[in-house]
PDB file of C-alpha atoms in Angstrom:
ATOM      1  CA  MET X  20      78.922  52.738 129.199  1.00 51.00           C
ATOM      2  CA  ALA X  21      82.242  52.876 127.410  1.00 50.00           C
ATOM      3  CA  ASN X  22      80.386  51.916 124.259  1.00 59.00           C
ATOM      4  CA  GLU X  23      78.018  54.890 124.645  1.00 57.00           C
ATOM      5  CA  ARG X  24      80.936  57.296 125.127  1.00 59.00           C
ATOM      6  CA  GLN X  25      82.497  55.984 121.946  1.00 59.00           C
ATOM      7  CA  ARG X  26      79.252  56.588 120.000  1.00 59.00           C
ATOM      8  CA  GLY X  27      78.937  60.094 121.460  1.00 56.00           C
ATOM      9  CA  ALA X  28      82.492  60.882 120.415  1.00 55.00           C
ATOM     10  CA  GLU X  29      81.865  59.518 116.898  1.00 63.00           C
ATOM     11  CA  THR X  30      78.689  61.601 116.425  1.00 63.00           C
ATOM     12  CA  THR X  31      80.508  64.689 117.705  1.00 69.00           C
ATOM     13  CA  SER X  32      83.349  63.943 115.324  1.00 83.00           C
ATOM     14  CA  VAL X  33      80.916  63.476 112.398  1.00 82.00           C
ATOM     15  CA  GLY X  34      79.121  66.747 113.256  1.00 84.00           C
ATOM     16  CA  SER X  35      82.443  68.548 113.539  1.00 90.00           C
ATOM     17  CA  LYS X  36      83.542  67.198 110.150  1.00 89.00           C
ATOM     18  CA  ARG X  37      80.218  68.252 108.615  1.00 90.00           C
ATOM     19  CA  ARG X  38      80.588  71.799 110.007  1.00 92.00           C
ATOM     20  CA  MET X  39      84.142  71.956 108.744  1.00 94.00           C
ATOM     21  CA  ARG X  40      82.991  70.925 105.237  1.00 94.00           C
ATOM     22  CA  PHE X  41      80.351  73.688 105.215  1.00 94.00           C
ATOM     23  CA  TYR X  42      82.907  76.179 106.458  1.00 96.00           C
ATOM     24  CA  MET X  43      85.429  75.160 103.778  1.00 97.00           C
ATOM     25  CA  ALA X  44      82.730  75.252 101.091  1.00 97.00           C
ATOM     26  CA  GLY X  45      81.885  78.788 102.180  1.00 97.00           C
ATOM     27  CA  VAL X  46      85.531  79.808 102.082  1.00 97.00           C
ATOM     28  CA  VAL X  47      85.957  78.315  98.593  1.00 98.00           C
ATOM     29  CA  ILE X  48      82.806  80.045  97.308  1.00 98.00           C
ATOM     30  CA  PHE X  49      83.944  83.365  98.761  1.00 98.00           C
ATOM     31  CA  ALA X  50      87.427  82.945  97.238  1.00 98.00           C
ATOM     32  CA  CYS X  51      85.915  82.191  93.812  1.00 98.00           C
ATOM     33  CA  TRP X  52      83.656  85.255  94.034  1.00 98.00           C
ATOM     34  CA  ALA X  53      86.593  87.447  95.091  1.00 98.00           C
ATOM     35  CA  LEU X  54      88.725  86.158  92.207  1.00 97.00           C
ATOM     36  CA  TYR X  55      85.903  86.746  89.710  1.00 98.00           C
ATOM     37  CA  THR X  56      85.408  90.293  91.027  1.00 98.00           C
ATOM     38  CA  LEU X  57      89.132  91.017  90.854  1.00 97.00           C
ATOM     39  CA  ILE X  58      89.406  89.821  87.253  1.00 97.00           C
ATOM     40  CA  ASN X  59      86.275  91.738  86.246  1.00 97.00           C
ATOM     41  CA  GLN X  60      87.595  94.950  87.805  1.00 97.00           C
ATOM     42  CA  GLU X  61      90.952  94.493  86.081  1.00 96.00           C
ATOM     43  CA  PHE X  62      89.259  94.285  82.672  1.00 95.00           C
ATOM     44  CA  SER X  63      87.134  97.323  83.481  1.00 96.00           C
ATOM     45  CA  LEU X  64      90.196  99.251  84.604  1.00 96.00           C
ATOM     46  CA  ASN X  65      92.042  98.429  81.372  1.00 95.00           C
ATOM     47  CA  SER X  66      89.053  99.514  79.305  1.00 95.00           C
ATOM     48  CA  GLU X  67      88.685 102.807  81.159  1.00 96.00           C
ATOM     49  CA  SER X  68      92.423 103.402  80.965  1.00 96.00           C
ATOM     50  CA  GLN X  69      92.276 103.000  77.185  1.00 96.00           C
ATOM     51  CA  ARG X  70      89.364 105.435  76.971  1.00 97.00           C
ATOM     52  CA  LEU X  71      91.285 107.938  79.094  1.00 97.00           C
ATOM     53  CA  SER X  72      94.394 107.770  76.908  1.00 97.00           C
ATOM     54  CA  ASP X  73      92.237 108.211  73.768  1.00 97.00           C
ATOM     55  CA  ALA X  74      90.544 111.247  75.309  1.00 97.00           C
ATOM     56  CA  LYS X  75      93.917 112.751  76.263  1.00 97.00           C
ATOM     57  CA  ALA X  76      95.226 112.259  72.720  1.00 97.00           C
ATOM     58  CA  GLN X  77      92.098 113.893  71.302  1.00 97.00           C
ATOM     59  CA  LYS X  78      92.525 116.808  73.730  1.00 98.00           C
ATOM     60  CA  VAL X  79      96.129 117.343  72.628  1.00 97.00           C
ATOM     61  CA  ALA X  80      95.091 117.268  68.961  1.00 97.00           C
ATOM     62  CA  SER X  81      92.297 119.775  69.621  1.00 98.00           C
ATOM     63  CA  GLU X  82      94.637 122.107  71.515  1.00 97.00           C
ATOM     64  CA  THR X  83      97.148 121.958  68.652  1.00 97.00           C
ATOM     65  CA  GLN X  84      94.434 122.733  66.126  1.00 97.00           C
ATOM     66  CA  MET X  85      93.183 125.621  68.266  1.00 98.00           C
ATOM     67  CA  ALA X  86      96.686 127.097  68.498  1.00 97.00           C
ATOM     68  CA  ASP X  87      97.043 126.874  64.709  1.00 96.00           C
ATOM     69  CA  LEU X  88      93.706 128.595  64.198  1.00 96.00           C
ATOM     70  CA  LYS X  89      94.586 131.388  66.644  1.00 96.00           C
ATOM     71  CA  GLN X  90      97.846 131.935  64.757  1.00 95.00           C
ATOM     72  CA  GLU X  91      95.920 132.088  61.470  1.00 93.00           C
ATOM     73  CA  ILE X  92      93.528 134.649  62.977  1.00 93.00           C
ATOM     74  CA  GLU X  93      96.489 136.807  64.033  1.00 93.00           C
ATOM     75  CA  ARG X  94      97.961 136.554  60.537  1.00 92.00           C
ATOM     76  CA  LEU X  95      94.680 137.582  58.931  1.00 90.00           C
ATOM     77  CA  SER X  96      94.774 140.877  60.819  1.00 91.00           C
ATOM     78  CA  ASP X  97      98.068 141.715  59.029  1.00 91.00           C
ATOM     79  CA  PRO X  98      97.505 143.552  55.696  1.00 88.00           C
ATOM     80  CA  GLU X  99     100.712 142.178  54.178  1.00 89.00           C
ATOM     81  CA  TYR X 100      99.588 138.562  54.782  1.00 89.00           C
ATOM     82  CA  ILE X 101      96.202 139.326  53.243  1.00 88.00           C
ATOM     83  CA  GLY X 102      98.043 140.707  50.191  1.00 85.00           C
ATOM     84  CA  GLN X 103     100.051 137.477  49.898  1.00 86.00           C
ATOM     85  CA  LEU X 104      96.866 135.419  50.022  1.00 86.00           C
ATOM     86  CA  ALA X 105      95.298 137.630  47.357  1.00 84.00           C
ATOM     87  CA  ASN X 106      98.335 137.188  45.085  1.00 82.00           C
ATOM     88  CA  GLN X 107      98.145 133.413  45.504  1.00 82.00           C
ATOM     89  CA  GLN X 108      94.536 133.509  44.316  1.00 82.00           C
ATOM     90  CA  GLY X 109      95.470 135.533  41.226  1.00 76.00           C
ATOM     91  CA  MET X 110      94.410 138.983  42.399  1.00 78.00           C
ATOM     92  CA  VAL X 111      96.632 141.965  41.660  1.00 75.00           C
ATOM     93  CA  ARG X 112      97.096 145.420  43.144  1.00 74.00           C
ATOM     94  CA  ASP X 113      96.707 148.630  41.164  1.00 74.00           C
ATOM     95  CA  GLY X 114      99.645 149.077  38.847  1.00 74.00           C
ATOM     96  CA  GLU X 115     100.737 145.413  38.919  1.00 73.00           C
ATOM     97  CA  LYS X 116     100.598 143.106  35.930  1.00 73.00           C
ATOM     98  CA  ILE X 117     100.227 139.334  35.875  1.00 71.00           C
ATOM     99  CA  ILE X 118     103.000 137.572  34.051  1.00 72.00           C
ATOM    100  CA  GLN X 119     102.180 134.064  32.968  1.00 75.00           C
ATOM    101  CA  SER X 120     104.774 131.712  31.647  1.00 77.00           C
ATOM    102  CA  ALA X 121     103.944 129.620  28.604  1.00 78.00           C
ATOM    103  CA  GLU X 122     104.719 126.046  29.403  1.00 68.00           C
TER     104      GLU X 122
END
């Protein structure tokens, strides 16, 4: 009878060890999956962060260009500025003469 109790205890111990191995294997697999997911999300976050900073830089450049163009539009409504542009292109007003230097 004592011998049978010993065998029962050994089989229970073996079954308990087997369950513990399956449990630990599950924990290890879950930990590996969680680590993989974390690393993958970190790379994705860095990539998206880079895209965001590029888009912000492009937005700033576009806003600067738009401000310059609005200023140019305001200047073009001024007759004096239009006269300066005409003089730069070689046009003259009535009564003016072009003086060219001989170099």
